[in-house]
Amino acid sequence: MFQPRELWFGGQPHIVRPLGPADEGRLISFFNSHSGETIRQRYGYRISEMTHERAQRLVGVDQSRDVALGVFERAADGEEVLHAVGRYLLDTTDKSAEMAFVVRETKRGRGICTVLLRLLLQIARARGMSHLFAQVQADNAPMLAAFRRRGGRTRPILGADAMEVFVPTAQA
């Protein structure tokens, strides 16, 4: 099981830890901070709200099988504020998993996604997976660059304005 750890981004301490059921409200608040462009790039289509049911599914992950990590910052009132999520969902073969990331717009460019990617690759490698994969909007240059820095291979998805990316866990 992934142990929480403190990491610094943008000169500020953050906690990286697994998401859990108590994070449902934080996830909804995080989603509500997203611009329409962030939602399009993350989901590939418009989602107007993070419902209670959807949020429960996203934070209620069996972390022994799938992984959902959050990057949190402690606010002045002591409450944790969710700024990023990195996750993977094991595929039906149990040999690879689909990954996805989203970082709060005001926190981008600080290396948060790069760290989440490295952590997911390390967990996947320790669990015997050879690679992780993702679908990325073709115009999401920062995300594609992060994957390529980790040895990711891309190929266009026919009929979609998206790329499929495969990142070997050996690059963790």
C-alpha positions as YAML, in Angstrom:
chain: A
units: angstrom
residues:
- id: 1
  name: MET
  ca: [0.00, 0.00, 0.00]
- id: 2
  name: PHE
  ca: [1.23, 3.48, -0.89]
- id: 3
  name: GLN
  ca: [2.30, 5.45, 2.18]
- id: 4
  name: PRO
  ca: [1.53, 9.19, 2.33]
- id: 5
  name: ARG
  ca: [4.53, 11.42, 1.84]
- id: 6
  name: GLU
  ca: [5.31, 15.10, 1.92]
- id: 7
  name: LEU
  ca: [6.66, 16.60, -1.29]
- id: 8
  name: TRP
  ca: [7.37, 20.20, -2.21]
- id: 9
  name: PHE
  ca: [5.87, 21.86, -5.29]
- id: 10
  name: GLY
  ca: [6.29, 25.56, -6.04]
- id: 11
  name: GLY
  ca: [8.08, 26.07, -2.73]
- id: 12
  name: GLN
  ca: [5.10, 24.77, -0.72]
- id: 13
  name: PRO
  ca: [4.68, 21.46, 1.14]
- id: 14
  name: HIS
  ca: [2.05, 19.08, -0.23]
- id: 15
  name: ILE
  ca: [0.94, 15.62, 0.87]
- id: 16
  name: VAL
  ca: [0.66, 12.85, -1.72]
- id: 17
  name: ARG
  ca: [-1.61, 10.08, -0.49]
- id: 18
  name: PRO
  ca: [-4.27, 7.64, -1.64]
- id: 19
  name: LEU
  ca: [-7.75, 9.03, -2.09]
- id: 20
  name: GLY
  ca: [-10.38, 7.59, 0.21]
- id: 21
  name: PRO
  ca: [-14.11, 7.94, 0.91]
- id: 22
  name: ALA
  ca: [-13.51, 10.93, 3.22]
- id: 23
  name: ASP
  ca: [-12.19, 12.84, 0.17]
- id: 24
  name: GLU
  ca: [-15.52, 12.89, -1.66]
- id: 25
  name: GLY
  ca: [-16.26, 16.56, -0.86]
- id: 26
  name: ARG
  ca: [-12.69, 17.55, -1.71]
- id: 27
  name: LEU
  ca: [-12.97, 15.81, -5.09]
- id: 28
  name: ILE
  ca: [-16.26, 17.56, -5.88]
- id: 29
  name: SER
  ca: [-14.76, 20.92, -4.91]
- id: 30
  name: PHE
  ca: [-11.67, 20.16, -7.03]
- id: 31
  name: PHE
  ca: [-13.86, 19.27, -10.03]
- id: 32
  name: ASN
  ca: [-15.83, 22.50, -9.58]
- id: 33
  name: SER
  ca: [-12.57, 24.46, -9.90]
- id: 34
  name: HIS
  ca: [-11.92, 23.08, -13.41]
- id: 35
  name: SER
  ca: [-12.34, 25.17, -16.51]
- id: 36
  name: GLY
  ca: [-14.30, 23.77, -19.44]
- id: 37
  name: GLU
  ca: [-11.00, 23.22, -21.25]
- id: 38
  name: THR
  ca: [-9.60, 21.17, -18.36]
- id: 39
  name: ILE
  ca: [-12.73, 19.00, -18.35]
- id: 40
  name: ARG
  ca: [-12.48, 18.49, -22.13]
- id: 41
  name: GLN
  ca: [-8.81, 17.53, -21.95]
- id: 42
  name: ARG
  ca: [-9.29, 15.20, -18.99]
- id: 43
  name: TYR
  ca: [-12.53, 13.47, -20.01]
- id: 44
  name: GLY
  ca: [-12.64, 14.08, -23.77]
- id: 45
  name: TYR
  ca: [-16.20, 15.39, -23.49]
- id: 46
  name: ARG
  ca: [-18.22, 17.83, -21.42]
- id: 47
  name: ILE
  ca: [-19.23, 16.79, -17.93]
- id: 48
  name: SER
  ca: [-21.29, 19.45, -16.21]
- id: 49
  name: GLU
  ca: [-21.06, 18.20, -12.64]
- id: 50
  name: MET
  ca: [-19.36, 15.73, -10.37]
- id: 51
  name: THR
  ca: [-22.30, 13.85, -8.90]
- id: 52
  name: HIS
  ca: [-22.23, 12.30, -5.46]
- id: 53
  name: GLU
  ca: [-22.35, 8.82, -7.04]
- id: 54
  name: ARG
  ca: [-19.49, 9.50, -9.45]
- id: 55
  name: ALA
  ca: [-17.36, 11.07, -6.72]
- id: 56
  name: GLN
  ca: [-17.97, 8.04, -4.46]
- id: 57
  name: ARG
  ca: [-16.75, 5.71, -7.23]
- id: 58
  name: LEU
  ca: [-13.65, 7.82, -7.85]
- id: 59
  name: VAL
  ca: [-12.59, 8.01, -4.20]
- id: 60
  name: GLY
  ca: [-13.80, 4.53, -3.22]
- id: 61
  name: VAL
  ca: [-11.03, 2.73, -5.11]
- id: 62
  name: ASP
  ca: [-9.74, -0.69, -4.06]
- id: 63
  name: GLN
  ca: [-6.15, 0.50, -3.71]
- id: 64
  name: SER
  ca: [-4.85, -3.10, -3.69]
- id: 65
  name: ARG
  ca: [-5.99, -3.41, -7.31]
- id: 66
  name: ASP
  ca: [-6.38, 0.09, -8.75]
- id: 67
  name: VAL
  ca: [-4.66, 3.29, -7.61]
- id: 68
  name: ALA
  ca: [-5.98, 6.81, -6.98]
- id: 69
  name: LEU
  ca: [-3.47, 9.28, -5.55]
- id: 70
  name: GLY
  ca: [-4.24, 12.86, -4.55]
- id: 71
  name: VAL
  ca: [-1.93, 15.81, -4.03]
- id: 72
  name: PHE
  ca: [-3.15, 17.93, -1.13]
- id: 73
  name: GLU
  ca: [-2.11, 21.23, 0.44]
- id: 74
  name: ARG
  ca: [-3.09, 22.17, 3.97]
- id: 75
  name: ALA
  ca: [-5.12, 25.39, 4.03]
- id: 76
  name: ALA
  ca: [-4.84, 28.03, 6.77]
- id: 77
  name: ASP
  ca: [-7.88, 26.52, 8.52]
- id: 78
  name: GLY
  ca: [-6.17, 23.11, 8.61]
- id: 79
  name: GLU
  ca: [-8.38, 21.58, 5.93]
- id: 80
  name: GLU
  ca: [-6.72, 19.65, 3.09]
- id: 81
  name: VAL
  ca: [-7.29, 21.10, -0.40]
- id: 82
  name: LEU
  ca: [-7.04, 18.69, -3.32]
- id: 83
  name: HIS
  ca: [-4.90, 20.05, -6.18]
- id: 84
  name: ALA
  ca: [-4.22, 17.00, -8.37]
- id: 85
  name: VAL
  ca: [-5.23, 13.40, -8.97]
- id: 86
  name: GLY
  ca: [-3.32, 10.60, -10.67]
- id: 87
  name: ARG
  ca: [-4.96, 7.23, -11.04]
- id: 88
  name: TYR
  ca: [-4.91, 3.97, -12.86]
- id: 89
  name: LEU
  ca: [-7.55, 1.33, -13.46]
- id: 90
  name: LEU
  ca: [-6.37, -2.21, -14.07]
- id: 91
  name: ASP
  ca: [-7.47, -3.63, -17.42]
- id: 92
  name: THR
  ca: [-9.17, -6.98, -17.84]
- id: 93
  name: THR
  ca: [-5.88, -8.82, -18.42]
- id: 94
  name: ASP
  ca: [-4.44, -7.62, -15.06]
- id: 95
  name: LYS
  ca: [-1.16, -6.96, -16.93]
- id: 96
  name: SER
  ca: [-1.55, -3.25, -17.63]
- id: 97
  name: ALA
  ca: [-3.73, -0.34, -16.56]
- id: 98
  name: GLU
  ca: [-5.24, 2.83, -17.97]
- id: 99
  name: MET
  ca: [-3.98, 5.97, -16.27]
- id: 100
  name: ALA
  ca: [-5.36, 9.50, -16.04]
- id: 101
  name: PHE
  ca: [-4.29, 12.77, -14.46]
- id: 102
  name: VAL
  ca: [-5.71, 16.18, -13.70]
- id: 103
  name: VAL
  ca: [-3.95, 19.10, -12.02]
- id: 104
  name: ARG
  ca: [-5.58, 22.30, -10.82]
- id: 105
  name: GLU
  ca: [-4.94, 25.06, -13.38]
- id: 106
  name: THR
  ca: [-3.19, 27.31, -10.83]
- id: 107
  name: LYS
  ca: [-0.80, 24.49, -9.85]
- id: 108
  name: ARG
  ca: [0.41, 23.46, -13.31]
- id: 109
  name: GLY
  ca: [4.04, 23.70, -14.37]
- id: 110
  name: ARG
  ca: [5.37, 22.67, -10.94]
- id: 111
  name: GLY
  ca: [6.13, 19.01, -11.68]
- id: 112
  name: ILE
  ca: [3.06, 17.58, -9.93]
- id: 113
  name: CYS
  ca: [1.94, 15.43, -12.87]
- id: 114
  name: THR
  ca: [5.50, 14.23, -13.47]
- id: 115
  name: VAL
  ca: [5.73, 13.02, -9.87]
- id: 116
  name: LEU
  ca: [2.31, 11.35, -10.00]
- id: 117
  name: LEU
  ca: [3.27, 9.59, -13.23]
- id: 118
  name: ARG
  ca: [6.53, 8.33, -11.71]
- id: 119
  name: LEU
  ca: [4.70, 7.06, -8.61]
- id: 120
  name: LEU
  ca: [2.04, 5.24, -10.66]
- id: 121
  name: LEU
  ca: [4.71, 3.63, -12.82]
- id: 122
  name: GLN
  ca: [6.60, 2.48, -9.71]
- id: 123
  name: ILE
  ca: [3.47, 0.97, -8.17]
- id: 124
  name: ALA
  ca: [2.53, -0.73, -11.45]
- id: 125
  name: ARG
  ca: [6.04, -2.17, -11.87]
- id: 126
  name: ALA
  ca: [6.02, -3.48, -8.28]
- id: 127
  name: ARG
  ca: [2.68, -5.17, -9.09]
- id: 128
  name: GLY
  ca: [4.16, -6.88, -12.15]
- id: 129
  name: MET
  ca: [2.75, -4.70, -14.91]
- id: 130
  name: SER
  ca: [4.81, -4.02, -18.02]
- id: 131
  name: HIS
  ca: [3.19, -0.72, -19.00]
- id: 132
  name: LEU
  ca: [0.47, 1.82, -18.36]
- id: 133
  name: PHE
  ca: [-1.59, 3.40, -21.11]
- id: 134
  name: ALA
  ca: [-3.73, 6.50, -21.58]
- id: 135
  name: GLN
  ca: [-5.90, 8.32, -24.07]
- id: 136
  name: VAL
  ca: [-4.83, 11.94, -24.44]
- id: 137
  name: GLN
  ca: [-6.37, 14.74, -26.45]
- id: 138
  name: ALA
  ca: [-4.06, 15.40, -29.41]
- id: 139
  name: ASP
  ca: [-3.73, 19.08, -28.45]
- id: 140
  name: ASN
  ca: [-2.69, 18.34, -24.85]
- id: 141
  name: ALA
  ca: [1.02, 18.96, -25.51]
- id: 142
  name: PRO
  ca: [2.12, 19.15, -21.83]
- id: 143
  name: MET
  ca: [0.61, 15.74, -21.02]
- id: 144
  name: LEU
  ca: [2.02, 14.12, -24.16]
- id: 145
  name: ALA
  ca: [5.45, 15.58, -23.34]
- id: 146
  name: ALA
  ca: [5.30, 14.18, -19.78]
- id: 147
  name: PHE
  ca: [4.57, 10.71, -21.16]
- id: 148
  name: ARG
  ca: [7.32, 10.94, -23.78]
- id: 149
  name: ARG
  ca: [9.88, 11.94, -21.11]
- id: 150
  name: ARG
  ca: [9.09, 8.58, -19.47]
- id: 151
  name: GLY
  ca: [9.62, 6.65, -22.70]
- id: 152
  name: GLY
  ca: [5.99, 6.76, -23.80]
- id: 153
  name: ARG
  ca: [5.06, 5.74, -27.33]
- id: 154
  name: THR
  ca: [2.08, 7.42, -28.99]
- id: 155
  name: ARG
  ca: [-0.23, 6.55, -31.83]
- id: 156
  name: PRO
  ca: [-3.30, 8.36, -33.15]
- id: 157
  name: ILE
  ca: [-6.73, 6.96, -32.35]
- id: 158
  name: LEU
  ca: [-8.54, 6.64, -35.68]
- id: 159
  name: GLY
  ca: [-11.64, 8.80, -35.91]
- id: 160
  name: ALA
  ca: [-10.80, 10.80, -32.79]
- id: 161
  name: ASP
  ca: [-8.74, 13.87, -32.03]
- id: 162
  name: ALA
  ca: [-6.81, 11.87, -29.46]
- id: 163
  name: MET
  ca: [-3.67, 9.82, -29.03]
- id: 164
  name: GLU
  ca: [-3.15, 6.50, -27.31]
- id: 165
  name: VAL
  ca: [-0.01, 6.47, -25.19]
- id: 166
  name: PHE
  ca: [1.89, 3.46, -23.81]
- id: 167
  name: VAL
  ca: [4.49, 4.06, -21.07]
- id: 168
  name: PRO
  ca: [6.72, 1.17, -19.93]
- id: 169
  name: THR
  ca: [6.93, 0.68, -16.19]
- id: 170
  name: ALA
  ca: [10.67, 0.08, -16.56]
- id: 171
  name: GLN
  ca: [10.97, 3.88, -16.88]
- id: 172
  name: ALA
  ca: [9.81, 4.43, -13.30]
...
